[in-house]
Amino acid sequence: MATIKDIAEKANVSLSTVSLIINGKTSERKISRETEERVLKIMREMNYIPNISAKTMRSGATPEYILALFCSFDFRNTMMTRLLYGIQNMIDLNQDRIKVIIYPYQSGHLSKEHSHFSGAEFHAAIIANADAKDLNYLKNHQFVMPIILYNRLLENYPSVNVNDKEIGRIAALHLYEQGYRHPAIVTSTQTFPGASHRNRAFVEQLKKLDIDIPKNYIYIIGPSVRDGAQFAEQLLSDSGSSGELPDSFWCFSDSIALGLLNAFSARNIKIPEDIGVISVGSIESMFARYNHPSLTVIDIPIEKMGEGCYQFIKENRQASQPQAAGVFYETKLYVRDSTNRKRNQTSSSSNPVTV
């Protein structure tokens, strides 16, 4: 096994320089970016593994491996719970001695967590909720440990994903098949590139069906249930004089969609006869399934994606150059009350229909 001395000799730097890089103190000791990148590259090539246990554990049994999960705890809290469930399920099934440490960070500011990526705190990392700035940070840095991205694509990084364009296409086809001809899009102020791909595919699929979405039928609101409810209430008030409303809504998230449904129901809007609502499914499925009316979703298999992240880490824990392929998971359409105009269709309201 390579030692700090081996790394220092090959990189032609001092032992203290290697130690400072491992401990994330390059900025305060003014070690150049070029030197840091060279040392990290050599550490990967030589399969150097920092003695994390000696630094973090003083007594008792220590885990064989420490896995970090970087995530934003915002409107995606429930999604992170599902991701963690998938990771923990794999740990339990394999009876692995692995410790998972959660590192909360603010989307767009992953660079502020740079000191954690030295290799002294964990052996591998899963990064979730990364936005464009975070991806740019990852693109421009090298790391000594394996890193996998959750639902983001970036060259030279492995990832677990869903086909965002297919999600938008499925949503458009479903609304059309249920007889909706005047759909609207409700997206969020807190979004990510995949959401744009979904909306673009949604619009393009409808164009193929001779349906255009006017610009005033594209709404941008906050990400919460409350935001969805307030938006729906305001929309109903604004349309009072004209009586013009979209006949269906494709929502950025199930949180927004549940807010819409509750506000519409409170105003005695007939769901799905007068208005239909469909969304991406990322929170716990029970909320969408047991809401009244229940919500049609295209479910993201977050637990399976968490399992995929873990499997990658396990297979690449000793690899100096982990494979950088993206793995894509199938999404499923769950047709429920919020769009199910054709109630006599063969699929039940709680069964998946893959389009």
PDB file of N, CA and C in Angstrom, residues 202-269:
ATOM      1  N   PHE A 202     -41.906  17.874 -23.088  1.00  0.00           N
ATOM      2  CA  PHE A 202     -43.362  17.973 -22.927  1.00  0.00           C
ATOM      3  C   PHE A 202     -43.948  18.856 -24.027  1.00  0.00           C
ATOM      4  N   VAL A 203     -43.343  20.016 -24.224  1.00  0.00           N
ATOM      5  CA  VAL A 203     -43.817  20.961 -25.245  1.00  0.00           C
ATOM      6  C   VAL A 203     -43.654  20.373 -26.644  1.00  0.00           C
ATOM      7  N   GLU A 204     -42.510  19.749 -26.905  1.00  0.00           N
ATOM      8  CA  GLU A 204     -42.248  19.194 -28.235  1.00  0.00           C
ATOM      9  C   GLU A 204     -43.202  18.055 -28.570  1.00  0.00           C
ATOM     10  N   GLN A 205     -43.512  17.212 -27.585  1.00  0.00           N
ATOM     11  CA  GLN A 205     -44.446  16.112 -27.829  1.00  0.00           C
ATOM     12  C   GLN A 205     -45.841  16.642 -28.127  1.00  0.00           C
ATOM     13  N   LEU A 206     -46.263  17.669 -27.420  1.00  0.00           N
ATOM     14  CA  LEU A 206     -47.583  18.252 -27.674  1.00  0.00           C
ATOM     15  C   LEU A 206     -47.642  18.911 -29.047  1.00  0.00           C
ATOM     16  N   LYS A 207     -46.546  19.507 -29.482  1.00  0.00           N
ATOM     17  CA  LYS A 207     -46.519  20.104 -30.819  1.00  0.00           C
ATOM     18  C   LYS A 207     -46.751  19.052 -31.889  1.00  0.00           C
ATOM     19  N   LYS A 208     -46.202  17.862 -31.665  1.00  0.00           N
ATOM     20  CA  LYS A 208     -46.425  16.762 -32.604  1.00  0.00           C
ATOM     21  C   LYS A 208     -47.898  16.360 -32.650  1.00  0.00           C
ATOM     22  N   LEU A 209     -48.621  16.690 -31.599  1.00  0.00           N
ATOM     23  CA  LEU A 209     -50.055  16.395 -31.519  1.00  0.00           C
ATOM     24  C   LEU A 209     -50.894  17.624 -31.851  1.00  0.00           C
ATOM     25  N   ASP A 210     -50.234  18.641 -32.443  1.00  0.00           N
ATOM     26  CA  ASP A 210     -50.898  19.880 -32.864  1.00  0.00           C
ATOM     27  C   ASP A 210     -51.442  20.693 -31.694  1.00  0.00           C
ATOM     28  N   ILE A 211     -50.736  20.644 -30.579  1.00  0.00           N
ATOM     29  CA  ILE A 211     -51.114  21.448 -29.413  1.00  0.00           C
ATOM     30  C   ILE A 211     -49.947  22.359 -29.054  1.00  0.00           C
ATOM     31  N   ASP A 212     -50.206  23.650 -29.030  1.00  0.00           N
ATOM     32  CA  ASP A 212     -49.197  24.628 -28.627  1.00  0.00           C
ATOM     33  C   ASP A 212     -49.527  25.164 -27.238  1.00  0.00           C
ATOM     34  N   ILE A 213     -48.493  25.363 -26.436  1.00  0.00           N
ATOM     35  CA  ILE A 213     -48.686  25.943 -25.105  1.00  0.00           C
ATOM     36  C   ILE A 213     -48.335  27.422 -25.174  1.00  0.00           C
ATOM     37  N   PRO A 214     -49.303  28.305 -24.974  1.00  0.00           N
ATOM     38  CA  PRO A 214     -48.998  29.746 -25.001  1.00  0.00           C
ATOM     39  C   PRO A 214     -48.079  30.123 -23.849  1.00  0.00           C
ATOM     40  N   LYS A 215     -47.322  31.192 -24.028  1.00  0.00           N
ATOM     41  CA  LYS A 215     -46.360  31.607 -23.005  1.00  0.00           C
ATOM     42  C   LYS A 215     -47.031  31.910 -21.670  1.00  0.00           C
ATOM     43  N   ASN A 216     -48.260  32.415 -21.727  1.00  0.00           N
ATOM     44  CA  ASN A 216     -48.937  32.738 -20.468  1.00  0.00           C
ATOM     45  C   ASN A 216     -49.482  31.494 -19.761  1.00  0.00           C
ATOM     46  N   TYR A 217     -49.241  30.314 -20.351  1.00  0.00           N
ATOM     47  CA  TYR A 217     -49.600  29.057 -19.696  1.00  0.00           C
ATOM     48  C   TYR A 217     -48.359  28.367 -19.114  1.00  0.00           C
ATOM     49  N   ILE A 218     -47.274  29.107 -19.006  1.00  0.00           N
ATOM     50  CA  ILE A 218     -46.073  28.590 -18.355  1.00  0.00           C
ATOM     51  C   ILE A 218     -45.838  29.423 -17.096  1.00  0.00           C
ATOM     52  N   TYR A 219     -45.953  28.784 -15.945  1.00  0.00           N
ATOM     53  CA  TYR A 219     -45.910  29.491 -14.664  1.00  0.00           C
ATOM     54  C   TYR A 219     -44.662  29.078 -13.883  1.00  0.00           C
ATOM     55  N   ILE A 220     -44.056  30.045 -13.207  1.00  0.00           N
ATOM     56  CA  ILE A 220     -42.888  29.788 -12.363  1.00  0.00           C
ATOM     57  C   ILE A 220     -43.233  30.205 -10.936  1.00  0.00           C
ATOM     58  N   ILE A 221     -43.210  29.230 -10.031  1.00  0.00           N
ATOM     59  CA  ILE A 221     -43.598  29.506  -8.646  1.00  0.00           C
ATOM     60  C   ILE A 221     -42.581  28.865  -7.694  1.00  0.00           C
ATOM     61  N   GLY A 222     -42.807  29.032  -6.392  1.00  0.00           N
ATOM     62  CA  GLY A 222     -41.963  28.386  -5.394  1.00  0.00           C
ATOM     63  C   GLY A 222     -42.181  26.881  -5.387  1.00  0.00           C
ATOM     64  N   PRO A 223     -41.343  26.122  -4.664  1.00  0.00           N
ATOM     65  CA  PRO A 223     -41.348  24.661  -4.773  1.00  0.00           C
ATOM     66  C   PRO A 223     -42.233  23.904  -3.788  1.00  0.00           C
ATOM     67  N   SER A 224     -42.911  24.589  -2.880  1.00  0.00           N
ATOM     68  CA  SER A 224     -43.588  23.889  -1.789  1.00  0.00           C
ATOM     69  C   SER A 224     -45.069  23.636  -2.057  1.00  0.00           C
ATOM     70  N   VAL A 225     -45.681  22.833  -1.181  1.00  0.00           N
ATOM     71  CA  VAL A 225     -47.127  22.599  -1.238  1.00  0.00           C
ATOM     72  C   VAL A 225     -47.871  23.921  -1.073  1.00  0.00           C
ATOM     73  N   ARG A 226     -47.415  24.732  -0.143  1.00  0.00           N
ATOM     74  CA  ARG A 226     -48.047  26.039   0.074  1.00  0.00           C
ATOM     75  C   ARG A 226     -47.980  26.900  -1.181  1.00  0.00           C
ATOM     76  N   ASP A 227     -46.818  26.892  -1.850  1.00  0.00           N
ATOM     77  CA  ASP A 227     -46.677  27.669  -3.088  1.00  0.00           C
ATOM     78  C   ASP A 227     -47.671  27.195  -4.139  1.00  0.00           C
ATOM     79  N   GLY A 228     -47.839  25.883  -4.245  1.00  0.00           N
ATOM     80  CA  GLY A 228     -48.790  25.341  -5.207  1.00  0.00           C
ATOM     81  C   GLY A 228     -50.211  25.753  -4.900  1.00  0.00           C
ATOM     82  N   ALA A 229     -50.581  25.701  -3.611  1.00  0.00           N
ATOM     83  CA  ALA A 229     -51.934  26.076  -3.212  1.00  0.00           C
ATOM     84  C   ALA A 229     -52.192  27.565  -3.442  1.00  0.00           C
ATOM     85  N   GLN A 230     -51.239  28.396  -3.067  1.00  0.00           N
ATOM     86  CA  GLN A 230     -51.405  29.842  -3.257  1.00  0.00           C
ATOM     87  C   GLN A 230     -51.482  30.205  -4.736  1.00  0.00           C
ATOM     88  N   PHE A 231     -50.694  29.523  -5.545  1.00  0.00           N
ATOM     89  CA  PHE A 231     -50.741  29.758  -6.987  1.00  0.00           C
ATOM     90  C   PHE A 231     -52.123  29.418  -7.541  1.00  0.00           C
ATOM     91  N   ALA A 232     -52.660  28.260  -7.150  1.00  0.00           N
ATOM     92  CA  ALA A 232     -53.967  27.839  -7.652  1.00  0.00           C
ATOM     93  C   ALA A 232     -55.065  28.805  -7.221  1.00  0.00           C
ATOM     94  N   GLU A 233     -55.002  29.242  -5.973  1.00  0.00           N
ATOM     95  CA  GLU A 233     -56.008  30.193  -5.481  1.00  0.00           C
ATOM     96  C   GLU A 233     -55.949  31.504  -6.251  1.00  0.00           C
ATOM     97  N   GLN A 234     -54.731  31.990  -6.496  1.00  0.00           N
ATOM     98  CA  GLN A 234     -54.572  33.233  -7.245  1.00  0.00           C
ATOM     99  C   GLN A 234     -55.038  33.068  -8.681  1.00  0.00           C
ATOM    100  N   LEU A 235     -54.748  31.922  -9.267  1.00  0.00           N
ATOM    101  CA  LEU A 235     -55.156  31.653 -10.648  1.00  0.00           C
ATOM    102  C   LEU A 235     -56.676  31.652 -10.772  1.00  0.00           C
ATOM    103  N   LEU A 236     -57.337  31.029  -9.821  1.00  0.00           N
ATOM    104  CA  LEU A 236     -58.799  30.991  -9.841  1.00  0.00           C
ATOM    105  C   LEU A 236     -59.385  32.386  -9.663  1.00  0.00           C
ATOM    106  N   SER A 237     -58.773  33.183  -8.804  1.00  0.00           N
ATOM    107  CA  SER A 237     -59.263  34.552  -8.599  1.00  0.00           C
ATOM    108  C   SER A 237     -59.074  35.397  -9.851  1.00  0.00           C
ATOM    109  N   ASP A 238     -57.908  35.264 -10.488  1.00  0.00           N
ATOM    110  CA  ASP A 238     -57.616  36.057 -11.683  1.00  0.00           C
ATOM    111  C   ASP A 238     -58.495  35.672 -12.864  1.00  0.00           C
ATOM    112  N   SER A 239     -58.921  34.421 -12.898  1.00  0.00           N
ATOM    113  CA  SER A 239     -59.726  33.957 -14.032  1.00  0.00           C
ATOM    114  C   SER A 239     -61.220  34.152 -13.804  1.00  0.00           C
ATOM    115  N   GLY A 240     -61.570  34.751 -12.673  1.00  0.00           N
ATOM    116  CA  GLY A 240     -62.982  34.905 -12.331  1.00  0.00           C
ATOM    117  C   GLY A 240     -63.802  35.614 -13.377  1.00  0.00           C
ATOM    118  N   SER A 241     -63.255  36.668 -13.956  1.00  0.00           N
ATOM    119  CA  SER A 241     -64.009  37.450 -14.940  1.00  0.00           C
ATOM    120  C   SER A 241     -64.041  36.782 -16.302  1.00  0.00           C
ATOM    121  N   SER A 242     -62.898  36.242 -16.734  1.00  0.00           N
ATOM    122  CA  SER A 242     -62.831  35.651 -18.075  1.00  0.00           C
ATOM    123  C   SER A 242     -63.299  34.208 -18.101  1.00  0.00           C
ATOM    124  N   GLY A 243     -63.112  33.510 -16.977  1.00  0.00           N
ATOM    125  CA  GLY A 243     -63.496  32.105 -16.927  1.00  0.00           C
ATOM    126  C   GLY A 243     -62.547  31.195 -17.683  1.00  0.00           C
ATOM    127  N   GLU A 244     -61.428  31.741 -18.138  1.00  0.00           N
ATOM    128  CA  GLU A 244     -60.475  30.948 -18.912  1.00  0.00           C
ATOM    129  C   GLU A 244     -59.411  30.353 -17.992  1.00  0.00           C
ATOM    130  N   LEU A 245     -59.278  29.047 -18.077  1.00  0.00           N
ATOM    131  CA  LEU A 245     -58.272  28.330 -17.308  1.00  0.00           C
ATOM    132  C   LEU A 245     -57.683  27.214 -18.166  1.00  0.00           C
ATOM    133  N   PRO A 246     -56.433  26.833 -17.915  1.00  0.00           N
ATOM    134  CA  PRO A 246     -55.924  25.607 -18.539  1.00  0.00           C
ATOM    135  C   PRO A 246     -56.788  24.428 -18.092  1.00  0.00           C
ATOM    136  N   ASP A 247     -56.854  23.397 -18.909  1.00  0.00           N
ATOM    137  CA  ASP A 247     -57.641  22.232 -18.494  1.00  0.00           C
ATOM    138  C   ASP A 247     -56.781  21.176 -17.807  1.00  0.00           C
ATOM    139  N   SER A 248     -55.470  21.423 -17.732  1.00  0.00           N
ATOM    140  CA  SER A 248     -54.582  20.475 -17.063  1.00  0.00           C
ATOM    141  C   SER A 248     -53.256  21.158 -16.731  1.00  0.00           C
ATOM    142  N   PHE A 249     -52.536  20.560 -15.781  1.00  0.00           N
ATOM    143  CA  PHE A 249     -51.272  21.138 -15.312  1.00  0.00           C
ATOM    144  C   PHE A 249     -50.201  20.055 -15.200  1.00  0.00           C
ATOM    145  N   TRP A 250     -49.061  20.314 -15.827  1.00  0.00           N
ATOM    146  CA  TRP A 250     -47.876  19.466 -15.704  1.00  0.00           C
ATOM    147  C   TRP A 250     -46.954  20.164 -14.717  1.00  0.00           C
ATOM    148  N   CYS A 251     -46.742  19.541 -13.541  1.00  0.00           N
ATOM    149  CA  CYS A 251     -46.065  20.208 -12.432  1.00  0.00           C
ATOM    150  C   CYS A 251     -44.633  19.716 -12.227  1.00  0.00           C
ATOM    151  N   PHE A 252     -43.790  20.642 -11.859  1.00  0.00           N
ATOM    152  CA  PHE A 252     -42.372  20.394 -11.583  1.00  0.00           C
ATOM    153  C   PHE A 252     -42.184  19.335 -10.500  1.00  0.00           C
ATOM    154  N   SER A 253     -43.057  19.330  -9.501  1.00  0.00           N
ATOM    155  CA  SER A 253     -42.913  18.389  -8.391  1.00  0.00           C
ATOM    156  C   SER A 253     -44.272  17.995  -7.849  1.00  0.00           C
ATOM    157  N   ASP A 254     -44.289  16.872  -7.116  1.00  0.00           N
ATOM    158  CA  ASP A 254     -45.535  16.444  -6.496  1.00  0.00           C
ATOM    159  C   ASP A 254     -45.918  17.353  -5.336  1.00  0.00           C
ATOM    160  N   SER A 255     -44.964  18.034  -4.735  1.00  0.00           N
ATOM    161  CA  SER A 255     -45.305  18.996  -3.683  1.00  0.00           C
ATOM    162  C   SER A 255     -46.173  20.115  -4.254  1.00  0.00           C
ATOM    163  N   ILE A 256     -45.744  20.694  -5.370  1.00  0.00           N
ATOM    164  CA  ILE A 256     -46.533  21.737  -6.029  1.00  0.00           C
ATOM    165  C   ILE A 256     -47.889  21.196  -6.439  1.00  0.00           C
ATOM    166  N   ALA A 257     -47.895  20.003  -7.039  1.00  0.00           N
ATOM    167  CA  ALA A 257     -49.139  19.421  -7.544  1.00  0.00           C
ATOM    168  C   ALA A 257     -50.148  19.172  -6.426  1.00  0.00           C
ATOM    169  N   LEU A 258     -49.682  18.707  -5.275  1.00  0.00           N
ATOM    170  CA  LEU A 258     -50.596  18.474  -4.151  1.00  0.00           C
ATOM    171  C   LEU A 258     -51.204  19.785  -3.665  1.00  0.00           C
ATOM    172  N   GLY A 259     -50.425  20.852  -3.707  1.00  0.00           N
ATOM    173  CA  GLY A 259     -50.969  22.162  -3.356  1.00  0.00           C
ATOM    174  C   GLY A 259     -52.065  22.581  -4.309  1.00  0.00           C
ATOM    175  N   LEU A 260     -51.848  22.368  -5.609  1.00  0.00           N
ATOM    176  CA  LEU A 260     -52.876  22.683  -6.608  1.00  0.00           C
ATOM    177  C   LEU A 260     -54.147  21.895  -6.351  1.00  0.00           C
ATOM    178  N   LEU A 261     -54.002  20.600  -6.154  1.00  0.00           N
ATOM    179  CA  LEU A 261     -55.173  19.741  -5.970  1.00  0.00           C
ATOM    180  C   LEU A 261     -56.005  20.161  -4.771  1.00  0.00           C
ATOM    181  N   ASN A 262     -55.338  20.467  -3.677  1.00  0.00           N
ATOM    182  CA  ASN A 262     -56.081  20.853  -2.475  1.00  0.00           C
ATOM    183  C   ASN A 262     -56.804  22.178  -2.657  1.00  0.00           C
ATOM    184  N   ALA A 263     -56.165  23.125  -3.336  1.00  0.00           N
ATOM    185  CA  ALA A 263     -56.811  24.418  -3.579  1.00  0.00           C
ATOM    186  C   ALA A 263     -57.984  24.274  -4.540  1.00  0.00           C
ATOM    187  N   PHE A 264     -57.808  23.490  -5.597  1.00  0.00           N
ATOM    188  CA  PHE A 264     -58.898  23.282  -6.553  1.00  0.00           C
ATOM    189  C   PHE A 264     -60.079  22.581  -5.884  1.00  0.00           C
ATOM    190  N   SER A 265     -59.789  21.570  -5.076  1.00  0.00           N
ATOM    191  CA  SER A 265     -60.854  20.831  -4.395  1.00  0.00           C
ATOM    192  C   SER A 265     -61.616  21.728  -3.428  1.00  0.00           C
ATOM    193  N   ALA A 266     -60.887  22.613  -2.751  1.00  0.00           N
ATOM    194  CA  ALA A 266     -61.536  23.529  -1.810  1.00  0.00           C
ATOM    195  C   ALA A 266     -62.494  24.479  -2.517  1.00  0.00           C
ATOM    196  N   ARG A 267     -62.250  24.743  -3.795  1.00  0.00           N
ATOM    197  CA  ARG A 267     -63.119  25.625  -4.579  1.00  0.00           C
ATOM    198  C   ARG A 267     -64.115  24.836  -5.421  1.00  0.00           C
ATOM    199  N   ASN A 268     -64.247  23.544  -5.099  1.00  0.00           N
ATOM    200  CA  ASN A 268     -65.221  22.668  -5.770  1.00  0.00           C
ATOM    201  C   ASN A 268     -64.980  22.520  -7.272  1.00  0.00           C
ATOM    202  N   ILE A 269     -63.718  22.611  -7.679  1.00  0.00           N
ATOM    203  CA  ILE A 269     -63.360  22.301  -9.063  1.00  0.00           C
ATOM    204  C   ILE A 269     -63.394  20.785  -9.223  1.00  0.00           C
TER     205      ILE A 269
END
